[in-house]
Amino acid sequence: MKPSRIVPLVLATFLAATTTLPAQETRPVVSVEASEDALECTGDGLIHVVADECMHDGGRSAAGDTLEVYCYNGTARFCLSGEKCPWRGVAVGVSDENCSRAGLDEEWMATAWCEGWSGFHDFACTESGKIKLQKEGRADIPESCGGSD
């Protein structure tokens, strides 16, 4: 095979291997619990959406979730669109939780590559409802914003 054909074939193979994530693949370790400063927000209600075309998510009950970020009591709160979310619609009582575990089997919530939220690309939700954020991780994998997860 000509050397000029090897590079495009290797590149095509790499891109094909990174465009989908099987459900059983090990998810990135997200180890930085978000500080209160990182979660400060203004407004009330939905303040940001990471599109399905730009992320993979760990929600089990709906295909095509987006990652929703709500501002509630000055703190950013995270949910998947196809799952139950206490900050969607009506206001809830005071809570220390800043992410909804609805629909998650593990801590891993979502990984975005086209955009994230406030510079973060990897999102996880602990059993106690605390968001963990990471700027690095799978966000550096070349993906296209054309397909859903």
mmCIF file of C-alpha atoms in Angstrom:
data_model
loop_
_atom_site.group_PDB
_atom_site.id
_atom_site.type_symbol
_atom_site.label_atom_id
_atom_site.label_comp_id
_atom_site.label_asym_id
_atom_site.label_seq_id
_atom_site.Cartn_x
_atom_site.Cartn_y
_atom_site.Cartn_z
ATOM 1 C CA MET A 1 0.000 0.000 0.000
ATOM 2 C CA LYS A 2 1.266 3.467 -0.843
ATOM 3 C CA PRO A 3 2.370 5.580 2.133
ATOM 4 C CA SER A 4 0.105 8.419 0.952
ATOM 5 C CA ARG A 5 -2.936 6.166 1.527
ATOM 6 C CA ILE A 6 -1.901 4.933 4.978
ATOM 7 C CA VAL A 7 -2.378 8.251 6.787
ATOM 8 C CA PRO A 8 -5.987 8.786 5.609
ATOM 9 C CA LEU A 9 -6.856 5.162 6.465
ATOM 10 C CA VAL A 10 -5.351 5.432 9.950
ATOM 11 C CA LEU A 11 -7.121 8.749 10.520
ATOM 12 C CA ALA A 12 -10.453 7.335 9.320
ATOM 13 C CA THR A 13 -10.048 4.309 11.601
ATOM 14 C CA PHE A 14 -9.253 6.558 14.586
ATOM 15 C CA LEU A 15 -12.254 8.811 13.937
ATOM 16 C CA ALA A 16 -14.584 5.844 13.510
ATOM 17 C CA ALA A 17 -13.369 4.354 16.784
ATOM 18 C CA THR A 18 -13.994 7.570 18.732
ATOM 19 C CA THR A 19 -17.394 8.605 17.436
ATOM 20 C CA THR A 20 -19.444 6.281 19.637
ATOM 21 C CA LEU A 21 -19.060 5.051 23.181
ATOM 22 C CA PRO A 22 -20.493 1.636 24.003
ATOM 23 C CA ALA A 23 -22.632 1.617 27.145
ATOM 24 C CA GLN A 24 -20.317 -0.808 28.919
ATOM 25 C CA GLU A 25 -17.139 1.209 28.270
ATOM 26 C CA THR A 26 -15.376 2.486 31.385
ATOM 27 C CA ARG A 27 -16.294 6.112 31.873
ATOM 28 C CA PRO A 28 -13.762 8.821 32.698
ATOM 29 C CA VAL A 29 -12.826 9.273 36.310
ATOM 30 C CA VAL A 30 -14.224 12.603 37.408
ATOM 31 C CA SER A 31 -12.560 13.450 40.663
ATOM 32 C CA VAL A 32 -12.878 17.176 41.231
ATOM 33 C CA GLU A 33 -15.888 18.066 43.363
ATOM 34 C CA ALA A 34 -17.124 21.460 42.278
ATOM 35 C CA SER A 35 -16.360 24.368 44.571
ATOM 36 C CA GLU A 36 -19.127 26.757 45.531
ATOM 37 C CA ASP A 37 -17.414 29.493 43.484
ATOM 38 C CA ALA A 38 -17.487 27.325 40.342
ATOM 39 C CA LEU A 39 -21.228 26.789 40.791
ATOM 40 C CA GLU A 40 -22.268 30.398 41.441
ATOM 41 C CA CYS A 41 -24.859 31.627 38.976
ATOM 42 C CA THR A 42 -27.406 34.341 38.442
ATOM 43 C CA GLY A 43 -30.921 34.058 37.163
ATOM 44 C CA ASP A 44 -33.645 31.612 37.942
ATOM 45 C CA GLY A 45 -34.448 28.446 36.030
ATOM 46 C CA LEU A 46 -32.743 26.928 32.986
ATOM 47 C CA ILE A 47 -29.499 28.789 32.212
ATOM 48 C CA HIS A 48 -27.595 26.414 29.892
ATOM 49 C CA VAL A 49 -28.133 23.319 27.729
ATOM 50 C CA VAL A 50 -25.456 21.025 26.315
ATOM 51 C CA ALA A 51 -26.947 19.540 23.145
ATOM 52 C CA ASP A 52 -27.281 15.776 22.699
ATOM 53 C CA GLU A 53 -25.222 16.033 19.497
ATOM 54 C CA CYS A 54 -22.292 17.286 21.550
ATOM 55 C CA MET A 55 -22.200 14.769 24.382
ATOM 56 C CA HIS A 56 -22.663 11.233 25.635
ATOM 57 C CA ASP A 57 -24.675 10.699 28.797
ATOM 58 C CA GLY A 58 -25.246 8.072 31.462
ATOM 59 C CA GLY A 59 -29.045 8.366 31.597
ATOM 60 C CA ARG A 60 -30.795 5.030 31.151
ATOM 61 C CA SER A 61 -34.466 5.873 30.663
ATOM 62 C CA ALA A 62 -34.334 8.162 27.633
ATOM 63 C CA ALA A 63 -32.307 8.336 24.443
ATOM 64 C CA GLY A 64 -31.192 11.710 23.223
ATOM 65 C CA ASP A 65 -30.786 13.476 26.576
ATOM 66 C CA THR A 66 -29.358 16.957 26.818
ATOM 67 C CA LEU A 67 -27.518 18.169 29.908
ATOM 68 C CA GLU A 68 -29.556 20.919 31.551
ATOM 69 C CA VAL A 69 -28.064 23.458 33.945
ATOM 70 C CA TYR A 70 -30.477 25.322 36.203
ATOM 71 C CA CYS A 71 -29.767 28.247 38.481
ATOM 72 C CA TYR A 72 -31.565 27.845 41.788
ATOM 73 C CA ASN A 73 -30.772 29.862 44.925
ATOM 74 C CA GLY A 74 -27.578 31.194 43.267
ATOM 75 C CA THR A 75 -26.146 27.706 42.629
ATOM 76 C CA ALA A 76 -25.915 25.804 39.336
ATOM 77 C CA ARG A 77 -27.835 22.487 39.390
ATOM 78 C CA PHE A 78 -27.479 19.708 36.802
ATOM 79 C CA CYS A 79 -30.005 17.280 35.264
ATOM 80 C CA LEU A 80 -30.412 15.138 32.177
ATOM 81 C CA SER A 81 -33.395 16.223 30.090
ATOM 82 C CA GLY A 82 -35.036 12.795 29.816
ATOM 83 C CA GLU A 83 -34.821 12.126 33.546
ATOM 84 C CA LYS A 84 -36.642 13.514 36.599
ATOM 85 C CA CYS A 85 -35.287 16.871 37.722
ATOM 86 C CA PRO A 86 -36.279 18.714 40.912
ATOM 87 C CA TRP A 87 -35.354 22.137 39.465
ATOM 88 C CA ARG A 88 -37.381 21.841 36.270
ATOM 89 C CA GLY A 89 -40.697 23.652 36.396
ATOM 90 C CA VAL A 90 -41.636 24.387 39.984
ATOM 91 C CA ALA A 91 -39.268 25.518 42.711
ATOM 92 C CA VAL A 92 -38.282 22.989 45.359
ATOM 93 C CA GLY A 93 -37.373 23.475 48.997
ATOM 94 C CA VAL A 94 -33.874 24.307 50.168
ATOM 95 C CA SER A 95 -31.432 21.546 49.285
ATOM 96 C CA ASP A 96 -27.670 21.013 49.340
ATOM 97 C CA GLU A 97 -27.952 18.838 46.238
ATOM 98 C CA ASN A 98 -26.704 20.316 42.988
ATOM 99 C CA CYS A 99 -27.275 17.392 40.629
ATOM 100 C CA SER A 100 -30.038 14.903 40.012
ATOM 101 C CA ARG A 101 -29.121 11.213 40.022
ATOM 102 C CA ALA A 102 -32.393 10.280 38.304
ATOM 103 C CA GLY A 103 -31.693 7.748 35.558
ATOM 104 C CA LEU A 104 -28.045 7.196 36.534
ATOM 105 C CA ASP A 105 -26.640 3.770 37.413
ATOM 106 C CA GLU A 106 -23.217 5.213 38.234
ATOM 107 C CA GLU A 107 -21.809 8.600 39.184
ATOM 108 C CA TRP A 108 -20.981 9.422 35.553
ATOM 109 C CA MET A 109 -23.587 11.814 34.156
ATOM 110 C CA ALA A 110 -22.251 13.162 30.851
ATOM 111 C CA THR A 111 -19.192 13.986 28.773
ATOM 112 C CA ALA A 112 -19.356 16.880 26.319
ATOM 113 C CA TRP A 113 -16.902 17.537 23.499
ATOM 114 C CA CYS A 114 -18.337 20.410 21.426
ATOM 115 C CA GLU A 115 -19.174 22.587 24.383
ATOM 116 C CA GLY A 116 -19.531 22.155 28.066
ATOM 117 C CA TRP A 117 -20.549 24.400 30.888
ATOM 118 C CA SER A 118 -18.289 27.119 32.302
ATOM 119 C CA GLY A 119 -15.204 25.404 30.854
ATOM 120 C CA PHE A 120 -16.087 21.941 32.207
ATOM 121 C CA HIS A 121 -16.658 18.916 29.960
ATOM 122 C CA ASP A 122 -17.048 15.908 32.265
ATOM 123 C CA PHE A 123 -19.950 15.735 34.729
ATOM 124 C CA ALA A 124 -20.636 13.211 37.496
ATOM 125 C CA CYS A 125 -23.189 13.135 40.306
ATOM 126 C CA THR A 126 -22.306 11.528 43.652
ATOM 127 C CA GLU A 127 -24.741 9.441 45.667
ATOM 128 C CA SER A 128 -25.246 12.444 47.940
ATOM 129 C CA GLY A 129 -26.282 14.630 44.974
ATOM 130 C CA LYS A 130 -23.054 16.634 44.639
ATOM 131 C CA ILE A 131 -21.765 17.472 41.172
ATOM 132 C CA LYS A 132 -18.185 16.623 40.238
ATOM 133 C CA LEU A 133 -16.713 18.536 37.308
ATOM 134 C CA GLN A 134 -13.608 18.054 35.218
ATOM 135 C CA LYS A 135 -12.237 20.242 32.448
ATOM 136 C CA GLU A 136 -10.131 17.525 30.829
ATOM 137 C CA GLY A 137 -10.877 13.864 30.191
ATOM 138 C CA ARG A 138 -12.660 12.698 27.039
ATOM 139 C CA ALA A 139 -13.422 16.281 26.026
ATOM 140 C CA ASP A 140 -10.192 16.361 23.996
ATOM 141 C CA ILE A 141 -11.289 13.506 21.720
ATOM 142 C CA PRO A 142 -12.154 14.799 18.258
ATOM 143 C CA GLU A 143 -15.881 14.366 17.796
ATOM 144 C CA SER A 144 -18.352 15.939 15.434
ATOM 145 C CA CYS A 145 -21.524 17.679 16.451
ATOM 146 C CA GLY A 146 -23.597 15.787 13.923
ATOM 147 C CA GLY A 147 -24.831 12.609 15.583
ATOM 148 C CA SER A 148 -26.736 11.824 18.728
ATOM 149 C CA ASP A 149 -25.560 9.494 21.453
#
